[in-house]
Tab-separated table of C-alpha atoms and ligand atoms in Angstrom:
chain	number	residue	atom	x	y	z
Z	1	MET	CA	-5.857	14.069	22.795
Z	2	ARG	CA	-9.466	12.056	23.130
Z	3	ALA	CA	-8.922	9.796	20.187
Z	4	ARG	CA	-6.717	6.151	20.689
Z	5	LEU	CA	-3.588	6.608	18.055
Z	6	ILE	CA	-3.661	2.992	16.413
Z	7	ASP	CA	-0.233	1.696	16.341
Z	8	GLY	CA	0.545	0.536	12.990
Z	9	LYS	CA	4.269	-0.353	13.643
Z	10	ALA	CA	3.065	-3.118	16.562
Z	11	MET	CA	0.930	-4.898	14.058
Z	12	ALA	CA	3.183	-5.109	11.271
Z	13	ARG	CA	5.770	-6.627	14.301
Z	14	GLU	CA	2.784	-8.951	14.976
Z	15	ILE	CA	2.109	-9.650	11.212
Z	16	ARG	CA	6.320	-10.496	10.370
Z	17	THR	CA	6.507	-12.912	13.471
Z	18	GLY	CA	3.558	-14.712	11.557
Z	19	LEU	CA	5.217	-14.489	8.073
Z	20	ALA	CA	8.573	-15.690	9.842
Z	21	ARG	CA	6.931	-18.709	11.166
Z	22	GLU	CA	4.847	-19.342	7.360
Z	23	VAL	CA	8.079	-18.840	5.811
Z	24	GLY	CA	10.456	-21.358	8.203
Z	25	GLU	CA	7.269	-24.240	7.132
Z	26	LEU	CA	7.203	-22.937	3.451
Z	27	ALA	CA	10.934	-23.787	3.514
Z	28	ALA	CA	11.359	-27.186	5.127
Z	29	ARG	CA	8.782	-28.128	2.164
Z	30	GLY	CA	11.102	-26.881	0.074
Z	31	ILE	CA	9.093	-23.685	-0.856
Z	32	HIS	CA	11.647	-21.043	-0.839
Z	33	PRO	CA	9.880	-17.075	-1.481
Z	34	HIS	CA	11.521	-14.727	-3.881
Z	35	LEU	CA	10.733	-11.810	-4.729
Z	36	VAL	CA	12.219	-9.676	-7.563
Z	37	VAL	CA	11.796	-6.060	-7.384
Z	38	LEU	CA	12.717	-3.836	-10.878
Z	39	ALA	CA	13.122	-0.529	-10.691
Z	40	VAL	CA	14.641	1.777	-13.396
Z	41	GLY	CA	16.725	4.446	-12.756
Z	42	GLU	CA	17.545	5.236	-8.973
Z	43	ASP	CA	14.752	7.771	-7.808
Z	44	PRO	CA	16.635	8.964	-4.945
Z	45	ALA	CA	13.422	9.396	-2.938
Z	46	GLY	CA	12.478	5.638	-3.388
Z	47	GLN	CA	15.906	4.195	-2.202
Z	48	ILE	CA	15.021	4.669	1.661
Z	49	TYR	CA	11.922	2.797	0.829
Z	50	LEU	CA	13.614	-0.204	-1.107
Z	51	LYS	CA	16.110	-0.509	1.633
Z	52	ASN	CA	13.378	-0.935	4.081
Z	53	GLN	CA	11.669	-3.312	1.842
Z	54	ALA	CA	14.444	-5.500	1.297
Z	55	ARG	CA	15.454	-5.131	5.305
Z	56	GLN	CA	12.205	-6.618	6.265
Z	57	CYS	CA	11.841	-9.164	4.036
Z	58	ALA	CA	14.712	-10.464	5.215
Z	59	GLU	CA	13.620	-10.231	8.610
Z	60	VAL	CA	11.120	-12.879	7.573
Z	61	GLY	CA	12.795	-15.104	5.350
Z	62	ILE	CA	11.759	-13.880	1.913
Z	63	ARG	CA	14.566	-13.486	-0.473
Z	64	HIS	CA	14.763	-9.890	-2.330
Z	65	THR	CA	16.376	-8.983	-5.010
Z	66	LEU	CA	16.689	-5.608	-6.479
Z	67	LYS	CA	16.950	-5.359	-10.195
Z	68	THR	CA	17.589	-1.597	-10.985
Z	69	LEU	CA	17.595	-1.392	-14.758
Z	70	PRO	CA	19.163	1.951	-16.745
Z	71	THR	CA	16.642	4.450	-18.049
Z	72	THR	CA	17.785	3.635	-21.427
Z	73	LYS	CA	15.854	1.059	-21.515
Z	74	THR	CA	12.861	0.836	-23.813
Z	75	GLU	CA	9.007	-0.412	-23.131
Z	76	GLU	CA	9.478	-3.687	-25.004
Z	77	GLU	CA	12.885	-4.268	-23.353
Z	78	LEU	CA	10.660	-3.952	-19.866
Z	79	VAL	CA	8.049	-6.326	-21.223
Z	80	ALA	CA	10.563	-8.570	-22.109
Z	81	HIS	CA	12.313	-8.243	-18.929
Z	82	VAL	CA	9.378	-9.199	-17.160
Z	83	MET	CA	8.531	-11.598	-19.080
Z	84	SER	CA	11.505	-13.802	-18.625
Z	85	LEU	CA	11.196	-13.348	-14.282
Z	86	ASN	CA	7.523	-14.748	-15.466
Z	87	TYR	CA	8.911	-17.816	-16.967
Z	88	ASP	CA	12.516	-18.201	-14.248
Z	89	PRO	CA	11.358	-20.940	-11.990
Z	90	ASP	CA	12.835	-19.810	-9.318
Z	91	VAL	CA	11.073	-16.128	-9.135
Z	92	THR	CA	7.706	-16.288	-6.910
Z	93	GLY	CA	7.145	-12.566	-6.991
Z	94	ILE	CA	7.467	-9.834	-9.333
Z	95	LEU	CA	7.395	-5.948	-7.971
Z	96	VAL	CA	7.624	-2.875	-10.313
Z	97	THR	CA	8.565	0.422	-8.579
Z	98	LEU	CA	7.204	3.093	-9.978
Z	99	PRO	CA	7.565	5.853	-10.990
Z	100	LEU	CA	8.714	4.667	-14.580
Z	101	PRO	CA	10.538	6.985	-17.096
Z	102	ALA	CA	8.214	9.251	-18.676
Z	103	GLY	CA	7.111	7.655	-22.387
Z	104	ILE	CA	7.269	4.007	-20.969
Z	105	ASP	CA	3.489	2.612	-20.119
Z	106	ALA	CA	3.393	1.628	-16.376
Z	107	LYS	CA	0.179	0.182	-16.661
Z	108	ARG	CA	1.261	-2.390	-19.584
Z	109	ILE	CA	4.118	-3.346	-17.663
Z	110	GLN	CA	2.303	-4.033	-14.666
Z	111	GLY	CA	-0.354	-5.922	-16.747
Z	112	ASN	CA	2.494	-7.573	-17.968
Z	113	VAL	CA	3.528	-9.851	-14.618
Z	114	TRP	CA	1.894	-12.691	-14.581
Z	115	ARG	CA	-1.044	-12.724	-11.924
Z	116	GLU	CA	0.402	-15.444	-10.294
Z	117	LYS	CA	3.690	-13.661	-9.338
Z	118	ASP	CA	1.951	-10.033	-9.184
Z	119	VAL	CA	2.539	-9.514	-5.080
Z	120	GLU	CA	1.045	-6.030	-5.569
Z	121	GLY	CA	-2.299	-7.236	-6.966
Z	122	MET	CA	-1.771	-4.049	-10.124
Z	123	ASN	CA	-2.363	-6.900	-13.125
Z	124	PRO	CA	-5.846	-6.380	-14.656
Z	125	ALA	CA	-7.186	-9.934	-13.145
Z	126	ASN	CA	-6.402	-9.617	-10.310
Z	127	LEU	CA	-8.078	-5.987	-9.935
Z	128	GLY	CA	-10.806	-6.940	-11.921
Z	129	ALA	CA	-11.290	-10.478	-9.643
Z	130	LEU	CA	-11.946	-8.550	-6.329
Z	131	LEU	CA	-15.185	-6.945	-8.253
Z	132	TYR	CA	-16.245	-10.902	-7.884
Z	133	GLY	CA	-15.373	-10.910	-4.359
Z	134	GLU	CA	-12.464	-13.063	-5.008
Z	135	GLN	CA	-9.279	-11.821	-3.764
Z	136	LEU	CA	-5.697	-13.476	-5.185
Z	137	THR	CA	-3.296	-10.810	-4.620
Z	138	THR	CA	-5.141	-7.336	-3.748
Z	139	PRO	CA	-3.168	-4.110	-3.939
Z	140	CYS	CA	-1.113	-3.594	-0.461
Z	141	THR	CA	-2.237	-0.461	0.873
Z	142	PRO	CA	-6.082	-1.150	0.624
Z	143	LEU	CA	-5.569	-4.558	2.258
Z	144	ALA	CA	-3.857	-2.496	4.930
Z	145	VAL	CA	-6.817	-0.422	5.665
Z	146	MET	CA	-9.106	-3.380	6.007
Z	147	GLU	CA	-6.093	-5.147	8.097
Z	148	ILE	CA	-6.334	-1.988	11.015
Z	149	LEU	CA	-9.805	-1.961	10.819
Z	150	ARG	CA	-10.310	-5.722	11.254
Z	151	ARG	CA	-7.194	-5.663	14.199
Z	152	THR	CA	-9.438	-2.953	15.993
Z	153	GLY	CA	-12.165	-5.139	15.665
Z	154	THR	CA	-14.366	-2.475	13.534
Z	155	ALA	CA	-17.750	-3.882	12.465
Z	156	LEU	CA	-18.251	-2.928	8.394
Z	157	ARG	CA	-21.771	-4.414	7.507
Z	158	GLY	CA	-23.926	-1.322	7.209
Z	159	LYS	CA	-21.490	1.088	8.212
Z	160	GLU	CA	-21.190	4.465	6.615
Z	161	VAL	CA	-17.783	4.909	5.137
Z	162	THR	CA	-16.199	8.115	3.326
Z	163	ILE	CA	-12.677	6.989	1.222
Z	164	VAL	CA	-11.192	10.294	0.357
Z	165	GLY	CA	-8.749	9.474	-3.137
Z	166	HIS	CA	-10.055	7.399	-6.358
Z	167	SER	CA	-6.551	6.357	-7.161
Z	168	ASN	CA	-6.317	3.055	-8.925
Z	169	ILE	CA	-4.087	1.528	-6.337
Z	170	VAL	CA	-5.639	2.744	-3.192
Z	171	GLY	CA	-9.632	4.434	-3.097
Z	172	LYS	CA	-10.959	2.421	-6.012
Z	173	PRO	CA	-9.807	-0.874	-4.610
Z	174	LEU	CA	-10.601	-0.126	-1.368
Z	175	ALA	CA	-14.047	1.045	-2.250
Z	176	VAL	CA	-14.599	-2.494	-3.409
Z	177	LEU	CA	-13.433	-4.639	-0.798
Z	178	LEU	CA	-15.518	-2.500	1.916
Z	179	VAL	CA	-18.742	-3.013	-0.327
Z	180	ASN	CA	-17.831	-6.759	-0.746
Z	181	GLU	CA	-18.032	-6.475	3.115
Z	182	MET	CA	-21.613	-4.655	3.315
Z	183	ALA	CA	-20.267	-1.264	4.203
Z	184	THR	CA	-22.473	1.792	2.708
Z	185	VAL	CA	-19.590	3.513	0.781
Z	186	THR	CA	-18.684	7.217	-0.996
Z	187	VAL	CA	-15.795	8.082	-2.645
Z	188	CYS	CA	-14.752	11.661	-2.553
Z	189	HIS	CA	-12.224	13.278	-5.350
Z	190	GLU	CA	-11.017	16.312	-6.487
Z	191	ALA	CA	-14.305	17.360	-8.466
Z	192	THR	CA	-16.145	16.551	-5.124
Z	193	ALA	CA	-18.488	19.660	-4.746
Z	194	ASP	CA	-18.692	19.423	-0.551
Z	195	LEU	CA	-16.198	17.428	0.774
Z	196	ALA	CA	-17.198	18.218	4.595
Z	197	ARG	CA	-20.937	17.231	3.549
Z	198	HIS	CA	-19.204	13.691	2.554
Z	199	THR	CA	-16.520	13.288	5.244
Z	200	ARG	CA	-18.864	14.057	8.373
Z	201	SER	CA	-21.307	11.663	7.750
Z	202	ALA	CA	-18.869	9.205	8.182
Z	203	GLU	CA	-18.391	6.199	10.725
Z	204	ILE	CA	-14.906	5.302	9.163
Z	205	LEU	CA	-13.288	8.008	6.904
Z	206	VAL	CA	-10.441	6.529	5.133
Z	207	VAL	CA	-8.098	10.016	3.188
Z	208	ALA	CA	-5.677	9.098	0.618
Z	209	VAL	CA	-4.967	11.794	-1.344
Z	210	GLY	CA	-1.571	13.646	-0.711
Z	211	LYS	CA	-2.442	17.214	0.583
Z	212	PRO	CA	-1.221	17.808	4.454
Z	213	GLY	CA	-4.030	19.341	6.586
Z	214	LEU	CA	-6.764	18.778	4.217
Z	215	VAL	CA	-8.950	16.916	6.734
Z	216	THR	CA	-9.520	18.841	10.106
Z	217	GLY	CA	-11.636	18.088	13.090
Z	218	ASP	CA	-14.621	20.130	12.145
Z	219	MET	CA	-15.275	17.890	9.188
Z	220	VAL	CA	-14.725	14.356	11.487
Z	221	ARG	CA	-18.473	13.115	13.024
Z	222	PRO	CA	-17.629	12.832	16.261
Z	223	GLY	CA	-16.628	9.194	17.884
Z	224	ALA	CA	-15.112	8.121	14.163
Z	225	THR	CA	-12.452	6.007	12.925
Z	226	VAL	CA	-10.217	8.061	10.882
Z	227	ILE	CA	-7.685	6.214	8.966
Z	228	ASP	CA	-4.925	8.209	7.244
Z	229	VAL	CA	-3.185	7.129	3.887
Z	230	GLY	CA	-1.569	10.109	2.835
Z	231	ILE	CA	2.084	10.649	2.742
Z	232	THR	CA	3.829	13.836	2.127
Z	233	GLN	CA	7.504	15.333	2.696
Z	234	ILE	CA	7.293	19.014	3.937
Z	235	PRO	CA	9.560	21.432	5.446
Z	236	ASP	CA	9.601	20.767	9.211
Z	237	THR	CA	9.260	23.404	11.115
Z	238	GLY	CA	10.621	24.274	14.872
Z	239	PRO	CA	8.745	25.715	18.112
Z	240	ASP	CA	8.934	29.211	16.748
Z	241	GLY	CA	7.449	28.314	13.629
Z	242	LYS	CA	11.086	28.748	11.452
Z	243	PRO	CA	12.397	25.446	9.561
Z	244	VAL	CA	14.657	23.338	11.112
Z	245	LEU	CA	17.547	23.140	9.040
Z	246	ASP	CA	20.109	19.880	8.710
Z	247	ALA	CA	23.523	19.634	9.683
Z	248	GLU	CA	24.145	21.106	5.917
Z	249	GLY	CA	21.754	23.921	6.267
Z	250	ARG	CA	19.319	22.358	4.056
Z	251	PRO	CA	15.760	22.557	5.321
Z	252	ARG	CA	15.099	18.809	7.151
Z	253	LEU	CA	11.714	17.149	5.664
Z	254	ARG	CA	9.390	15.313	7.435
Z	255	THR	CA	6.655	12.970	6.742
Z	256	ALA	CA	2.873	14.421	7.213
Z	257	GLY	CA	-0.538	12.534	6.602
Z	258	ASP	CA	-3.432	14.288	5.188
Z	259	VAL	CA	-5.193	14.538	8.434
Z	260	ASP	CA	-4.464	17.175	11.164
Z	261	LEU	CA	-4.079	15.175	13.554
Z	262	ALA	CA	-4.251	18.230	16.508
Z	263	THR	CA	-8.076	18.873	15.901
Z	264	VAL	CA	-9.377	15.309	14.283
Z	265	GLY	CA	-7.685	14.002	17.331
Z	266	GLU	CA	-10.196	15.822	19.575
Z	267	VAL	CA	-12.854	14.562	17.498
Z	268	ALA	CA	-12.502	11.060	16.247
Z	269	ASP	CA	-12.340	7.867	18.529
Z	270	LEU	CA	-9.379	5.886	16.751
Z	271	VAL	CA	-7.109	7.797	14.325
Z	272	THR	CA	-3.875	6.469	12.138
Z	273	PRO	CA	-0.562	8.840	12.872
Z	274	VAL	CA	1.482	9.388	9.934
Z	275	PRO	CA	4.321	8.398	10.288
Z	276	GLY	CA	3.392	4.867	12.403
Z	277	GLY	CA	0.234	3.922	10.975
Z	278	VAL	CA	-0.608	2.695	7.329
Z	279	GLY	CA	2.694	3.253	6.290
Z	280	PRO	CA	4.203	-0.219	8.410
Z	281	LEU	CA	0.878	-2.167	7.608
Z	282	THR	CA	1.511	-1.469	3.469
Z	283	VAL	CA	4.957	-2.695	3.840
Z	284	ALA	CA	3.813	-6.179	6.111
Z	285	MET	CA	1.129	-6.839	3.546
Z	286	LEU	CA	3.432	-6.824	0.775
Z	287	LEU	CA	5.492	-9.514	2.334
Z	288	ALA	CA	1.941	-11.409	3.226
Z	289	ASN	CA	1.177	-11.324	-0.518
Z	290	THR	CA	4.594	-12.752	-1.284
Z	291	VAL	CA	4.398	-15.790	1.049
Z	292	ALA	CA	0.954	-16.222	-0.414
Z	293	ARG	CA	1.891	-16.145	-3.693
Z	294	ALA	CA	4.902	-18.223	-3.095
Z	295	ARG	CA	2.710	-20.869	-1.121
Z	296	ARG	CA	-0.045	-21.195	-4.476
Z	297	LEU	CA	2.332	-21.106	-7.002
Z	298	ALA	CA	4.647	-24.299	-5.144
Z	299	ALA	CA	0.473	-25.868	-4.657
Z	300	ALA	CA	-0.398	-25.013	-8.687
Z	301	PRO	CA	2.854	-25.036	-10.909
Z	302	ARG	CA	1.553	-23.625	-14.322
Z	303	GLY	CA	3.215	-21.230	-16.627
Z	304	PRO	CA	2.370	-17.906	-17.164
Z	305	ARG	CA	0.415	-18.731	-20.384
Q	1	NAD	P1	-3.364	9.854	-6.607
Q	1	NAD	O1	-2.281	10.802	-6.801
Q	1	NAD	O2	-3.014	8.989	-7.789
Q	1	NAD	O3	-4.530	10.141	-5.961
Q	1	NAD	C1	-4.999	11.586	-5.472
Q	1	NAD	C2	-6.985	11.273	-4.912
Q	1	NAD	O4	-7.019	12.340	-4.398
Q	1	NAD	C3	-7.122	11.423	-6.459
Q	1	NAD	O5	-8.437	10.628	-6.285
Q	1	NAD	C4	-7.598	12.929	-6.434
Q	1	NAD	O6	-9.038	13.125	-6.991
Q	1	NAD	C5	-7.807	13.189	-4.754
Q	1	NAD	N1	-7.753	14.567	-4.647
Q	1	NAD	C6	-7.041	15.865	-4.937
Q	1	NAD	N2	-6.828	16.352	-4.356
Q	1	NAD	C7	-8.367	16.546	-3.631
Q	1	NAD	C8	-9.187	17.510	-2.939
Q	1	NAD	N3	-8.799	18.575	-2.847
Q	1	NAD	N4	-9.913	17.322	-2.249
Q	1	NAD	C9	-10.835	15.670	-2.172
Q	1	NAD	N5	-9.590	14.895	-2.887
Q	1	NAD	C10	-8.859	15.402	-3.616
Q	1	NAD	O7	-2.720	9.347	-5.363
Q	1	NAD	P2	-2.263	7.968	-4.593
Q	1	NAD	O8	-1.283	6.734	-5.147
Q	1	NAD	O9	-3.780	7.152	-4.364
Q	1	NAD	O10	-1.720	8.442	-2.949
Q	1	NAD	C11	-2.563	9.034	-2.115
Q	1	NAD	C12	-2.020	9.600	-1.026
Q	1	NAD	O11	-1.447	8.030	-0.166
Q	1	NAD	C13	-0.491	9.836	-1.276
Q	1	NAD	O12	0.050	11.070	-0.356
Q	1	NAD	C14	0.470	8.918	-0.991
Q	1	NAD	O13	1.696	9.094	-0.860
Q	1	NAD	C15	0.018	8.209	-0.083
Q	1	NAD	N6	0.266	6.223	-0.462
Q	1	NAD	C16	0.413	5.948	1.330
Q	1	NAD	C17	0.704	4.619	0.975
Q	1	NAD	C18	1.046	4.507	2.434
Q	1	NAD	O14	1.344	3.257	2.322
Q	1	NAD	N7	0.453	4.638	3.475
Q	1	NAD	C19	0.595	3.999	-0.282
Q	1	NAD	C20	0.194	4.285	-1.129
Q	1	NAD	C21	0.078	5.997	-1.390
């Protein structure tokens, strides 16, 4: 392969080492980051991610509490629960895991997380602050992409960047972060007429869609940096092309990105693999946001209203 693979796991490890030091310094001043993760019902797909998150919090010294509430909770009860966490001085960070049960307005629940304890940056006030170039808390995946670009020494001023995917949690905040760094940004989505025209012009291409193999080598500008945000579970196949089965005879799944690494790797200069690229850095950014919230709360303790 021509391209160099970006090692997101190694970058995340370095960030965790720095955070563990920072948490130690905060503890010496009596400041103890405490992240409360609110989940409604037990989504089996999310359990591995939550365990991983808890393990990494423990590794850097962040207290992590998972509160799993029954699916019978109403939207009003969830808002009340979030409000009680907002006022709890023992809690420094709040994260609401998605998906929430049908009929519950996730935006309203996330919007009720006090912006000072919002570790995901999904409170509308925090998202709005981004437009002014003020980052109180920024969503973790866009931050992870920016961290990769910074750590690979990728200059942004005047660069042609194409983002494929315009979600509120990835594409849109990332576009703002990049524009704030004076990049020239194109945002594509499902209604984009000629996707390849936009991806081919990009010096930096970020793909956040959730469709494995969407971007192939012929869609990439030679020498580009390609960041693959996509995460999709697909059936694993052996060298013979047949599905690989697990011990119980069920098709084994593997994690796939949106980028066809075999062909894109022959054209691009730098590519993030999936798994092992953006994913580990997203969790590292969540930890970094959690530590930053605890530090700021201690410096300026105020109530939510
Ligand atoms: P989303 O479903 O909210 O948005 C998908 C975007 O893709 C939309 O903008 C849609 O218009 C666009 N799209 C769909 N089909 C398209 C096509 N054929 N051509 C161009 N654009 C198309 O998704 P999301 O929450 O932003 O997540 C996107 C992907 O990133 C998913 O695979 C998700 O699992 C993954 N993700 C990864 C991380 C991480 O840490 N690596 C974090 C968040 C999301």
